[in-house]
Short mmCIF file of C-alpha atoms in Angstrom, two decimals:
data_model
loop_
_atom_site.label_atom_id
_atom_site.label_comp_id
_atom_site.label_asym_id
_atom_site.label_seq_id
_atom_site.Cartn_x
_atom_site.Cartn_y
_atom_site.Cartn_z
CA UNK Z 1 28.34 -18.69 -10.13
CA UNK Z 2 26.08 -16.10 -8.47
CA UNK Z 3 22.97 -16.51 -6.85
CA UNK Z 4 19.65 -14.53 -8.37
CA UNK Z 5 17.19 -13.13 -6.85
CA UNK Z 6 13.76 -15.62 -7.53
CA UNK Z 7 11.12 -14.07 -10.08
CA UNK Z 8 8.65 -11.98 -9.07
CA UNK Z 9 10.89 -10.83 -6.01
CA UNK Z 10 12.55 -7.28 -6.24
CA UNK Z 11 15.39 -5.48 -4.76
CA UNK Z 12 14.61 -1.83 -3.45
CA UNK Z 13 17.68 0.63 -3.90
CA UNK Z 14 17.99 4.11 -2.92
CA UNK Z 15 15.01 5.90 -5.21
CA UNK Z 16 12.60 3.15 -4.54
CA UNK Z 17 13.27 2.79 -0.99
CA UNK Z 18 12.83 6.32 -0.69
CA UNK Z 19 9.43 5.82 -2.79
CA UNK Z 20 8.09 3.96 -0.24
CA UNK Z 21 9.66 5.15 2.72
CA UNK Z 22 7.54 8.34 1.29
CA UNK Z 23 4.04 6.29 1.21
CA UNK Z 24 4.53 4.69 4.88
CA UNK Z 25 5.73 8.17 6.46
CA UNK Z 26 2.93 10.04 4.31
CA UNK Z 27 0.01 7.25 5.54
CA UNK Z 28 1.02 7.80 8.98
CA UNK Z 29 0.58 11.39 8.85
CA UNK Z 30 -2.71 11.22 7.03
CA UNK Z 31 -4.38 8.50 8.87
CA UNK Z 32 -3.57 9.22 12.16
CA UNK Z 33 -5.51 12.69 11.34
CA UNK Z 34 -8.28 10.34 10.87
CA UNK Z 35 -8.50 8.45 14.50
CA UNK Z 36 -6.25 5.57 13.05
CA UNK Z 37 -3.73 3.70 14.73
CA UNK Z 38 -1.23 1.17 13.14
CA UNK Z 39 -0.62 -2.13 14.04
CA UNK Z 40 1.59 -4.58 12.93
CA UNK Z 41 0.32 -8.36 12.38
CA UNK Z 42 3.02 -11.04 11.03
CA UNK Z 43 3.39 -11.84 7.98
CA UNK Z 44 2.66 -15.68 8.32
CA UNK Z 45 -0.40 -17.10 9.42
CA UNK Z 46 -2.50 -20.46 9.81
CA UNK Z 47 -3.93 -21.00 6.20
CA UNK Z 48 -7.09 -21.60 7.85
CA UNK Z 49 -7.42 -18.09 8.44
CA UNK Z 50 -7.59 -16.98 5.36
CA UNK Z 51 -9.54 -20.23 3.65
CA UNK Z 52 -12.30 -18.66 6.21
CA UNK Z 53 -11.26 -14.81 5.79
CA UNK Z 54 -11.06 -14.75 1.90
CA UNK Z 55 -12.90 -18.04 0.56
CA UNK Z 56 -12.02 -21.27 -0.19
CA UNK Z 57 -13.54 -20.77 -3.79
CA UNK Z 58 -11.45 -18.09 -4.81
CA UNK Z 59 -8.22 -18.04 -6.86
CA UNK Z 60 -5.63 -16.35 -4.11
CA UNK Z 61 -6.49 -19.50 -1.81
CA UNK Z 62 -6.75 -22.38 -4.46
CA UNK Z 63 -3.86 -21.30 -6.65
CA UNK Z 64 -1.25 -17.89 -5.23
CA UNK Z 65 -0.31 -18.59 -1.79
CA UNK Z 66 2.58 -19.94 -0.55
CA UNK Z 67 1.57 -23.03 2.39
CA UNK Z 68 4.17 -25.24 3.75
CA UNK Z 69 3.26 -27.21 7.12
CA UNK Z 70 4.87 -26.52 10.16
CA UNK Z 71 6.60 -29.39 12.28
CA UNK Z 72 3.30 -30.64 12.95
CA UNK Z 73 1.82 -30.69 10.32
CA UNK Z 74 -0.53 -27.73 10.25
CA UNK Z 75 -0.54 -25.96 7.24
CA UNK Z 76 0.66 -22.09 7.25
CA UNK Z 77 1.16 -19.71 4.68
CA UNK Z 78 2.75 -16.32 3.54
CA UNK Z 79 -0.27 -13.74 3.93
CA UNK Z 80 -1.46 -13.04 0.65
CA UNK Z 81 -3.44 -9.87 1.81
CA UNK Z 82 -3.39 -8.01 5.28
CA UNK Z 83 -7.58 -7.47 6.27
CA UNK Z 84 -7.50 -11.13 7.52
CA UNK Z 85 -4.48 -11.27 9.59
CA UNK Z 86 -6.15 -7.29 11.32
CA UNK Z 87 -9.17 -9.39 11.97
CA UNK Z 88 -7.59 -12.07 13.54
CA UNK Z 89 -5.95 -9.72 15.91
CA UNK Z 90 -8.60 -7.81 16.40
CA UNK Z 91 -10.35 -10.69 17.81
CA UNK Z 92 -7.42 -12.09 19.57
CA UNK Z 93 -6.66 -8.80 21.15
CA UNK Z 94 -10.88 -8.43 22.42
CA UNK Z 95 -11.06 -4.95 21.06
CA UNK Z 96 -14.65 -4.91 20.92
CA UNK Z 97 -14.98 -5.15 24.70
CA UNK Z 98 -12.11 -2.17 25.13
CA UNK Z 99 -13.88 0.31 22.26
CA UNK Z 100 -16.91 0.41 20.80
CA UNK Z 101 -15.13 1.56 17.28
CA UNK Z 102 -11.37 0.67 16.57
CA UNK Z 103 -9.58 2.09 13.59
CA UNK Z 104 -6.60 0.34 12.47
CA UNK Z 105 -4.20 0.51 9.70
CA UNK Z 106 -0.90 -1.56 8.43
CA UNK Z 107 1.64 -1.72 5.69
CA UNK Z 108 4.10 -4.33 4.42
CA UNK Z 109 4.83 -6.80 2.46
CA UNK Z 110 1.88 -9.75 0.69
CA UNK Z 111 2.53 -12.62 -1.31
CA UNK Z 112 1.11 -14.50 -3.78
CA UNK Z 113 2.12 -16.98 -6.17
CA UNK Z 114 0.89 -16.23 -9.92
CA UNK Z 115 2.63 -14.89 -12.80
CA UNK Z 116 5.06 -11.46 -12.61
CA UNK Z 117 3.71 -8.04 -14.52
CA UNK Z 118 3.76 -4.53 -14.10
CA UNK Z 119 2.88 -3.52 -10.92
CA UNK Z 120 2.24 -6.97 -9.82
CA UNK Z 121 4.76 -8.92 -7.78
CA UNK Z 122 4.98 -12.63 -6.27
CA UNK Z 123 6.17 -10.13 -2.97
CA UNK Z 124 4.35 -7.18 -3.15
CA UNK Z 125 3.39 -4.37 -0.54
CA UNK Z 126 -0.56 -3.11 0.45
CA UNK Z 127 -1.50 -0.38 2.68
CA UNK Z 128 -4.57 -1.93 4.34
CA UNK Z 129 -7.34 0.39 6.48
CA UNK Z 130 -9.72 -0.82 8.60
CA UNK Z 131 -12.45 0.76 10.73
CA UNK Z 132 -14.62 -1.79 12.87
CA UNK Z 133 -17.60 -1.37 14.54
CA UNK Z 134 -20.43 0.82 13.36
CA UNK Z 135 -22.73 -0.12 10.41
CA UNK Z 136 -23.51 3.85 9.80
CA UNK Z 137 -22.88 4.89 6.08
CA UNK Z 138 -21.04 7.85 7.64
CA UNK Z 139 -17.99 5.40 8.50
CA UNK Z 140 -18.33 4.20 4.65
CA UNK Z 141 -18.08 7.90 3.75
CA UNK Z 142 -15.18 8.62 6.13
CA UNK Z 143 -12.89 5.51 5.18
CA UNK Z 144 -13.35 6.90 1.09
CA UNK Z 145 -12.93 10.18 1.71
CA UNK Z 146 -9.53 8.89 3.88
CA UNK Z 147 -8.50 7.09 0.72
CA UNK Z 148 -8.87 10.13 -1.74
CA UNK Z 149 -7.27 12.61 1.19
CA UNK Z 150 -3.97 9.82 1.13
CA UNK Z 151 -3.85 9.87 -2.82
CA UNK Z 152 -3.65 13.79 -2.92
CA UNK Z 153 -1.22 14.09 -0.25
CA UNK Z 154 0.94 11.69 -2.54
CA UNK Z 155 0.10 14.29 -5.43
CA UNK Z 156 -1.65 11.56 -7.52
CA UNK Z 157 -3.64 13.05 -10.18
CA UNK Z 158 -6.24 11.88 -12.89
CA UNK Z 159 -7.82 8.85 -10.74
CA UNK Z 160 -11.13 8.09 -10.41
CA UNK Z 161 -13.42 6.65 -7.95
CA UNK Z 162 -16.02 3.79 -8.71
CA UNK Z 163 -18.81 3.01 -6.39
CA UNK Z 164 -21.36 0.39 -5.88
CA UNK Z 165 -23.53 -1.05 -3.72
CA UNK Z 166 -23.53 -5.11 -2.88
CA UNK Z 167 -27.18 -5.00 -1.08
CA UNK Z 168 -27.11 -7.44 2.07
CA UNK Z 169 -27.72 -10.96 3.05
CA UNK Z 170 -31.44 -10.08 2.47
CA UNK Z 171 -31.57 -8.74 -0.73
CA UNK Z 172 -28.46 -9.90 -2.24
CA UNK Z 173 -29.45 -13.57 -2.86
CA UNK Z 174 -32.09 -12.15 -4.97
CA UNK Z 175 -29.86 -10.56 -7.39
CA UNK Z 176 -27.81 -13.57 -7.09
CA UNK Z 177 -30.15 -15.52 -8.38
CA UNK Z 178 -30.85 -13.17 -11.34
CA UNK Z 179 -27.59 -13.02 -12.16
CA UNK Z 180 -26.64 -16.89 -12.58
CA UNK Z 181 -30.26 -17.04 -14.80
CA UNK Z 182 -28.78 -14.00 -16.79
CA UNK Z 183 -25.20 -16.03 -17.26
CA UNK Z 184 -26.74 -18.91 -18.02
CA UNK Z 185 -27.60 -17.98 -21.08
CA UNK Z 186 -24.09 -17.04 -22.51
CA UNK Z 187 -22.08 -19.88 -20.40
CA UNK Z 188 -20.74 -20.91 -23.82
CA UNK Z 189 -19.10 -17.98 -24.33
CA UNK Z 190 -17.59 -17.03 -21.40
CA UNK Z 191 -13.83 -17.63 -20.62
CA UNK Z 192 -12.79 -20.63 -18.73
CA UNK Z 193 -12.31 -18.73 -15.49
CA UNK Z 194 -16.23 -17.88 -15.62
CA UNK Z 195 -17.65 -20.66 -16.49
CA UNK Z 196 -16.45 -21.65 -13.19
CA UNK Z 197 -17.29 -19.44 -11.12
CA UNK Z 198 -20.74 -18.99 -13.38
CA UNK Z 199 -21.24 -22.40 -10.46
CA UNK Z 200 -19.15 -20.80 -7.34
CA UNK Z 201 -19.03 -17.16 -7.56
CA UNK Z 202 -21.03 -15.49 -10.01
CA UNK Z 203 -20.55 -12.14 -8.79
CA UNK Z 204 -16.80 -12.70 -9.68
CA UNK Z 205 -18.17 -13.24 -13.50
CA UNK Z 206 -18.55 -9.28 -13.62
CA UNK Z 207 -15.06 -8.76 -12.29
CA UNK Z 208 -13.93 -10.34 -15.90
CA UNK Z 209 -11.71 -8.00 -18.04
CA UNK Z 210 -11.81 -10.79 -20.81
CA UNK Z 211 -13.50 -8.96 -24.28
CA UNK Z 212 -15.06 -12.19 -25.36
CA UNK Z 213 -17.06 -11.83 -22.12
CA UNK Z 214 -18.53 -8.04 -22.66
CA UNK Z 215 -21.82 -8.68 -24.22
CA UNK Z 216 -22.94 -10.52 -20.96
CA UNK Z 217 -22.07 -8.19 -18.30
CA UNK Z 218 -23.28 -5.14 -20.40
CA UNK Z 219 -26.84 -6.59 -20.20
CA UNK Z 220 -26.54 -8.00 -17.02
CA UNK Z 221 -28.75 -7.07 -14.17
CA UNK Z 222 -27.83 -4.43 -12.05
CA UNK Z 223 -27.58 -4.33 -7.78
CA UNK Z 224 -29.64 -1.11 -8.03
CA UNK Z 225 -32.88 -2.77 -9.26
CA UNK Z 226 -32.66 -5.32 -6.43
CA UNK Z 227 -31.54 -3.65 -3.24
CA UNK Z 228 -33.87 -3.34 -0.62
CA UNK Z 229 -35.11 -0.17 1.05
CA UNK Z 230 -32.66 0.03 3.99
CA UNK Z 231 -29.06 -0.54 1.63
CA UNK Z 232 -30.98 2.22 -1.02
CA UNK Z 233 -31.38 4.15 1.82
CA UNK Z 234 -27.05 3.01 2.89
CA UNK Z 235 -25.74 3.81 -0.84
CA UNK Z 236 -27.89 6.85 -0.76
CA UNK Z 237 -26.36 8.44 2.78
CA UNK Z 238 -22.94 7.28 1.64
CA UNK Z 239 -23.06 8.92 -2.04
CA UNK Z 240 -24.91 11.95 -0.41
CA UNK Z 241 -22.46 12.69 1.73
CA UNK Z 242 -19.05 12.11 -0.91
CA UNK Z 243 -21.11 14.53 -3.26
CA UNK Z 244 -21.39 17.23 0.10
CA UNK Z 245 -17.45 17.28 0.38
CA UNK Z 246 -16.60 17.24 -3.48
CA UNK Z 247 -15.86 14.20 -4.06
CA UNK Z 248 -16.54 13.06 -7.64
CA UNK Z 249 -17.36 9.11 -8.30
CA UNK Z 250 -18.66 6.86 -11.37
CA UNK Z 251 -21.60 4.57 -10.27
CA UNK Z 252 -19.85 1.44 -11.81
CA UNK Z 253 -22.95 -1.70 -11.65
CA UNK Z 254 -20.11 -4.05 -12.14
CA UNK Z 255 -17.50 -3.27 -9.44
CA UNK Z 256 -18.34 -6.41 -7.28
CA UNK Z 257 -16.27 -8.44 -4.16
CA UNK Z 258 -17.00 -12.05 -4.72
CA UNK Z 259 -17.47 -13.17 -1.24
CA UNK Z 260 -20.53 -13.50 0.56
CA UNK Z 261 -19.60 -11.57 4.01
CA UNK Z 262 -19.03 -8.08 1.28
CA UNK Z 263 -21.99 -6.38 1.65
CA UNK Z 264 -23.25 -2.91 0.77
CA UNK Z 265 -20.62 -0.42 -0.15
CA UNK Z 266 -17.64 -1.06 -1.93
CA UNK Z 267 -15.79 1.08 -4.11
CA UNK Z 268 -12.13 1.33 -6.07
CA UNK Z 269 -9.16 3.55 -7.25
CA UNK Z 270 -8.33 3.53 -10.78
CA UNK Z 271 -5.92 5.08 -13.15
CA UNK Z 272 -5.93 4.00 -17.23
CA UNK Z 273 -1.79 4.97 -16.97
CA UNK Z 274 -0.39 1.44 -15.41
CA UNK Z 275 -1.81 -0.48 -18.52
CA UNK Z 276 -4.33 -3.39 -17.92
CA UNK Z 277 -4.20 -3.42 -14.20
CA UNK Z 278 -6.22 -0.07 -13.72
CA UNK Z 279 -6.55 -1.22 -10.03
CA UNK Z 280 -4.36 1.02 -7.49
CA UNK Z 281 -6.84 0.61 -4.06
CA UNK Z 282 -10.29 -0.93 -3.27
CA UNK Z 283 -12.33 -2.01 -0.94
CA UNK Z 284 -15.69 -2.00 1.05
CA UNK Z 285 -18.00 -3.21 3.42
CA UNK Z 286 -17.25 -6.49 5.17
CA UNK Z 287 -20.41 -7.11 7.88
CA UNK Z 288 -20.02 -10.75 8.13
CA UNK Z 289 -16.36 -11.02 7.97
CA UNK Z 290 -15.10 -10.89 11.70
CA UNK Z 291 -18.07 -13.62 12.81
CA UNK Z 292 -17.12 -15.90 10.15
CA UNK Z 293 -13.47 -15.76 12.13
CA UNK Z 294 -15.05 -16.65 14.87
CA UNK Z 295 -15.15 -13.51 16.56
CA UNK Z 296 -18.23 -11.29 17.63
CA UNK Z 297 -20.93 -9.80 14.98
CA UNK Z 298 -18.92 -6.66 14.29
CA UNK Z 299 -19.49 -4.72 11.54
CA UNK Z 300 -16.57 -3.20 9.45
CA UNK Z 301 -15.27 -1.14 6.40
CA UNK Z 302 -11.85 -0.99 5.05
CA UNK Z 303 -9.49 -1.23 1.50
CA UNK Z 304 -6.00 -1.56 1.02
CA UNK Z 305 -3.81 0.28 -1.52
CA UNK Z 306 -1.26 -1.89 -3.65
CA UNK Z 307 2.16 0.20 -3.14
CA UNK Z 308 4.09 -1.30 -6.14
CA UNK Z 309 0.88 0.09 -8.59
CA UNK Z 310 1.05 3.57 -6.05
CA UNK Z 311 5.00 3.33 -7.38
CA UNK Z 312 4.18 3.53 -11.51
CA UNK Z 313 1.80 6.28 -11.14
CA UNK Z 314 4.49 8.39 -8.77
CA UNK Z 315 7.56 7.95 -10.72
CA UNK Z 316 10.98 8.63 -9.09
CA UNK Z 317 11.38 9.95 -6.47
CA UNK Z 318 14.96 11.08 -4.63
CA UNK Z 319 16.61 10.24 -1.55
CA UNK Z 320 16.83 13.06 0.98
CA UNK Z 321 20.09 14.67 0.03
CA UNK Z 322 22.98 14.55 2.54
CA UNK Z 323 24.06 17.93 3.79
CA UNK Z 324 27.92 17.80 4.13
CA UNK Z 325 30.61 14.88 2.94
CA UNK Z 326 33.89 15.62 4.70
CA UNK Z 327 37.35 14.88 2.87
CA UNK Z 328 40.78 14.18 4.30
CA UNK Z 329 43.84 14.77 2.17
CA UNK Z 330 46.11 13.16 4.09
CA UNK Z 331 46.10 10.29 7.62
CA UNK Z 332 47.08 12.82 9.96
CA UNK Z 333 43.33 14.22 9.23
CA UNK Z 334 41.32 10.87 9.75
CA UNK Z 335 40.83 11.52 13.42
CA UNK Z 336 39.96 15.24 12.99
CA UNK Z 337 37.84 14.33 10.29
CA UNK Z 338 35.48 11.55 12.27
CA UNK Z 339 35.15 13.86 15.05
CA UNK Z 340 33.88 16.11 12.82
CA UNK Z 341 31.49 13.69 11.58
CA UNK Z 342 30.46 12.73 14.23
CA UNK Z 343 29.63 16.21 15.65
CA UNK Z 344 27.54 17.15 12.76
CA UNK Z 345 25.40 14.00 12.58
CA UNK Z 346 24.64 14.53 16.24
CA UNK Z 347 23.56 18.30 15.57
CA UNK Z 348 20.75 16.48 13.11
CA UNK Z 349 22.75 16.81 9.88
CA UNK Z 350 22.88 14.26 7.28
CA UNK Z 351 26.39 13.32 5.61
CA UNK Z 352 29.44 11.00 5.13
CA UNK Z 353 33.27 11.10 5.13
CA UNK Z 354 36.38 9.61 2.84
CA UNK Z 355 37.28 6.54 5.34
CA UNK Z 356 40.64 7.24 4.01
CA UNK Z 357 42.93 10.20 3.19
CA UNK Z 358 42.94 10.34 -0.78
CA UNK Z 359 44.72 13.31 -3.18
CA UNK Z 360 42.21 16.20 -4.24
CA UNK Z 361 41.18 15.40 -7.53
CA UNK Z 362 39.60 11.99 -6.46
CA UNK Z 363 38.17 13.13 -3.23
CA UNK Z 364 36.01 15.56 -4.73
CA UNK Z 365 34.97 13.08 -7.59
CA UNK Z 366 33.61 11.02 -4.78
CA UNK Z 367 32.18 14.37 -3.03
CA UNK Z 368 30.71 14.87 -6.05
CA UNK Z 369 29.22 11.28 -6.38
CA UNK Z 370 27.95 11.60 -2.80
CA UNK Z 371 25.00 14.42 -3.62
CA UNK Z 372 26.00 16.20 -0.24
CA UNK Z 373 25.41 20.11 -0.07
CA UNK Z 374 28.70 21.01 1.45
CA UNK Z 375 32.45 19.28 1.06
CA UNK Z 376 34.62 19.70 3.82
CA UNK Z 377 38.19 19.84 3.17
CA UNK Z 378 41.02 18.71 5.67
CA UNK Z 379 44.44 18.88 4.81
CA UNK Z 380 47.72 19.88 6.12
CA UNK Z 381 47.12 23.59 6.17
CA UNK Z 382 43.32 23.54 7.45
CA UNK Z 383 44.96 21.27 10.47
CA UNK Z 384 46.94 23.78 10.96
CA UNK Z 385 44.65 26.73 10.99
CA UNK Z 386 42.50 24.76 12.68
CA UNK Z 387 39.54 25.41 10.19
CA UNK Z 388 37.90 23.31 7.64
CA UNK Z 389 37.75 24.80 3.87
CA UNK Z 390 33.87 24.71 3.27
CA UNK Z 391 32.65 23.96 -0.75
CA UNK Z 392 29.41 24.65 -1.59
CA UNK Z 393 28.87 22.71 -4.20
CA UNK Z 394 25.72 24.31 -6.64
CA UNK Z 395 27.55 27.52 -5.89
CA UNK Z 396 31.14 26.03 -6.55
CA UNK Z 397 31.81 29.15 -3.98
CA UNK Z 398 34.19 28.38 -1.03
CA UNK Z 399 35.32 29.88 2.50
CA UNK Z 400 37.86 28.55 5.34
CA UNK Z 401 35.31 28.19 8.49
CA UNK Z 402 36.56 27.82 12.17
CA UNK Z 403 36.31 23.98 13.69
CA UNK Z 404 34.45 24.50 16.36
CA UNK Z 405 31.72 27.11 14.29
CA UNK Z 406 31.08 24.13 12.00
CA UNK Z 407 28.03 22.59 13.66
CA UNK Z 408 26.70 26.52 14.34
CA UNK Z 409 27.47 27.29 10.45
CA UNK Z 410 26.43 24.40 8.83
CA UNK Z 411 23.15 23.45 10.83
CA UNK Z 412 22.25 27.27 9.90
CA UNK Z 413 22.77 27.28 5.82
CA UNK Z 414 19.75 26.97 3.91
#
C-alpha cells in the first residue's frame, strides 16, 4: 500500500514549479530595484516568538500552528507567517546600530493548521517585505507602490488596492472604545467568532465576512472620525503621494489588523476571481512590533503576498523549453552522444539525451515528448560522416551539421 501525501500539503511538478520559480526570480528583480535585500530566516522558531509577534488572542496562535517541544521541553513551532521570524533577526543581527533604515525581504514556505481550500494550504508560501526604521509616510508610500510595481511585473490585472488608516496608541483607544459600545449593541447577532473577540479583539469584528454580521459593521464607526491630527496628517501624505504616481485605491473603513502594535497605515490586494478569499497581499504599519520582541523602538512597514492565491490569478505557466534532445540509434553512439551533451550544456544550452540507443520511430516519440527545439540524430552513417542530422522540430525541416560546428550552430539559432 502506498503512502499519501497528508491534506493540505501539495506536490509542485513542472508548470507549478516553474510558477513559482517565476514569482521568486521576478521579486528579486523588482525589489532589489527598490534598496531591498533578501534574507533567509528558518522556518522553525520558539513559539514564544510569535505568541509575542502575532498575539496570543488571535486564531493562528490558539488554533493553526504546528508546536511540538524540543528535548527540553520548550515549545517550538512551524512559522505560520514570516514578519516575526525577520524581526527576530533583525534584532539578533543589531541592524539598527549598522543602518539607520534596513530593507529586507523573504520567500518560502508557512504553515498553519486549519481546514484546506482554494488557495489556502496547511503548507503554503508568502512573499514577506519589510522596511524598518523611519516613521515617514513616504516609506508607507514606497513599500505600496513596491507591491503594485511586483503585481504588474507578474502581469496581474483587475486588482484593487484598499487603504486605511489604524490611528496610533493615542488616538486609537478612543475608537476602540467606540467601537466595542457600537458592538455591543448587536452582540446577539454576531457569529460565534465575534462575539469573542467583541471581548479580545474588536477590531477583528470588522474583519468578519459572515452576512449575518453586515448590518453592524455598515454602521459602525469609522477610524477617520477619530484619528488625531498627526496620523490625518500620516494617511493624508501617504494617499497624497499614491494619487501623485497613479496609483488608484478604495478608502475601505473596515480593512483593520487586530493587534495592538498595527498602527496607522495598512492596506490590501484584492481580486473578486479566487472566490471567497479575495485576499492575495496585505499589510501595514507595525510601530510597536520590534519593542514588543524585545528589541529597540524601531519603527517599520511591510506585507507579505500569499503565492498559492498569486498562483489562481496567474494560471499556467510553462517550463523553459529545452533547446536540443540528442538521439542514438544504436550503442556504438552512446559515447559520441554524451560528449555531445555534455558540450552543449556547457555552451549554456538546455537539453537531454536517449540514455540508451533505441530504433527511430520511438526515439523521436520521446524527442517529441521532451519539448526540445532541436533533435539530434546519431546513427551509423552520421558516425561515420562525423556529423549529427539536426531536426527542427516546429519546422519538421532537417540538415546534416558538422560535430564540432554543433555548439557554434546551435547556441546561434533563434
Amino acid at each position: 500500500m502506498s503512502i499519501s501525501r497528508i491534506n493540505g500539503f501539495a506536490d509542485l511538478f513542472d508548470s507549478d514549479a516553474a510558477l513559482f520559480d517565476f514569482m521568486e526570480s521576478t521579486c528579486r528583480t523588482i525589489f532589489s530595484r527598490y534598496g531591498f535585500k533578501e534574507v533567509r530566516v528558518p522556518i522553525m522558531e520558539y513559539t514564544e516568538l510569535f505568541a509575542r509577534g502575532i498575539g496570543t488572542e488571535t486564531d493562528v496562535v490558539q488554533k493553526e500552528m504546528y508546536t511540538f517541544p524540543d528535548a527540553h521541553g520548550k515549545l517550538q513551532s512551524l512559522r505560520p507567517e514570516a514578519t516575526a521570524g525577520v524581526m527576530r533577526a533583525y534584532i539578533n543581527a543589531s541592524l539598527h546600530a549598522r543602518e539607520s533604515v534596513s530593507k529586507l525581504f523573504t520567500y518560502g514556505p508557512m504553515f498553519r493548521c486549519e481546514r484546506p481550500q482554494k488557495g489556502r494550504m496547511r503548507q503554503f508560501h508568502q512573499i514577506d517585505c519589510e522596511l524598518i526604521g523611519t516613521p515617514a509616510p513616504a516609506a508607507d508610500a514606497e513599500v505600496v507602490s513596491l507591491l503594485v510595481n511586483y503585481m504588474d511585473a507578474l502581469g496581474l490585472e483587475n486588482l484593487s488596492l484598499h487603504l486605511n488608516t489604524l490611528g496610533c496608541p493615542n488616538c486609537r483607544p478612543k475608537y476602540r472604545q467606540a467601537l466595542i459600545d457600537h458592538l455591543t449593541r448587536y452582540e446577539s447577532s454576531l457569529c460565534e467568532d465575534c462575539q469573542r473577540r467583541l471581548h479580545t479583539n474588536p477590531l477583528r469584528v470588522l474583519d468578519c465576512k459572515r452576512d449575518h454580521d453586515q448590518e453592524a459593521l455598515q454602521t459602525a464607526p469609522v477610524f477617520a472620525d477619530y484619528i488625531c491630527d498627526d496620523c490625518r496628517a500620516h494617511y493624508e501624505t501617504v494617499t497624497g503621494l499614491l494619487t501623485d504616481s497613479g496609483i488608484s485605491y478604495v478608502q475601505d473603513h473596515c480593512l483593520v489588523r487586530g493587534l495592538d502594535y498595527y498602527c496607522r497605515t495598512t492596506f490590501e490586494l484584492r481580486s473578486d476571481a479566487i472566490g471567497a478569499q479575495t485576499a492575495v497581499a496585505g499589510g501595514g504599519r507595525y510601530d510597536g512590533l520590534i519593542r514588543n520582541l524585545g528589541g529597540p523602538d524601531v519603527p517599520g512597514i511591510g506585507f507579505a503576498c500569499g503565492m498559492e492565491r498569486l498562483a489562481l490569478l496567474m494560471g499556467e505557466r510553462e517550463a523553459a523549453r529545452k533547446d536540443f534532445y540528442v538521439v542514438c540509434l544504436d550503442d556504438a553512439c552512446v559515447a559520441q552522444g554524451f560528449r555531445i551533451t555534455r558540450d552543449l550544456r556547457l555552451a549554456g544550452l538546455k537539453g537531454e539525451m536517449g540514455y540508451t540507443a533505441a530504433g527511430m520511430k520511438s526515439s523521436m516519440r520521446q524527442a517529441g515528448k521532451s519539448g526540445a527545439r532541436y533533435t539530434l540524430i546519431l546513427g551509423s552513417d552520421e558516425m561515420a560522416r562525423q556529423v549529427a542530422a539536426v531536426k527542427d522540430m516546429d519546422q519538421g525541416s532537417q540538415q546534416d551539421i558538422e560535430l564540432d560546428q554543433l555548439v557554434t550552430v546551435l547556441s546561434h539559432k533563434d
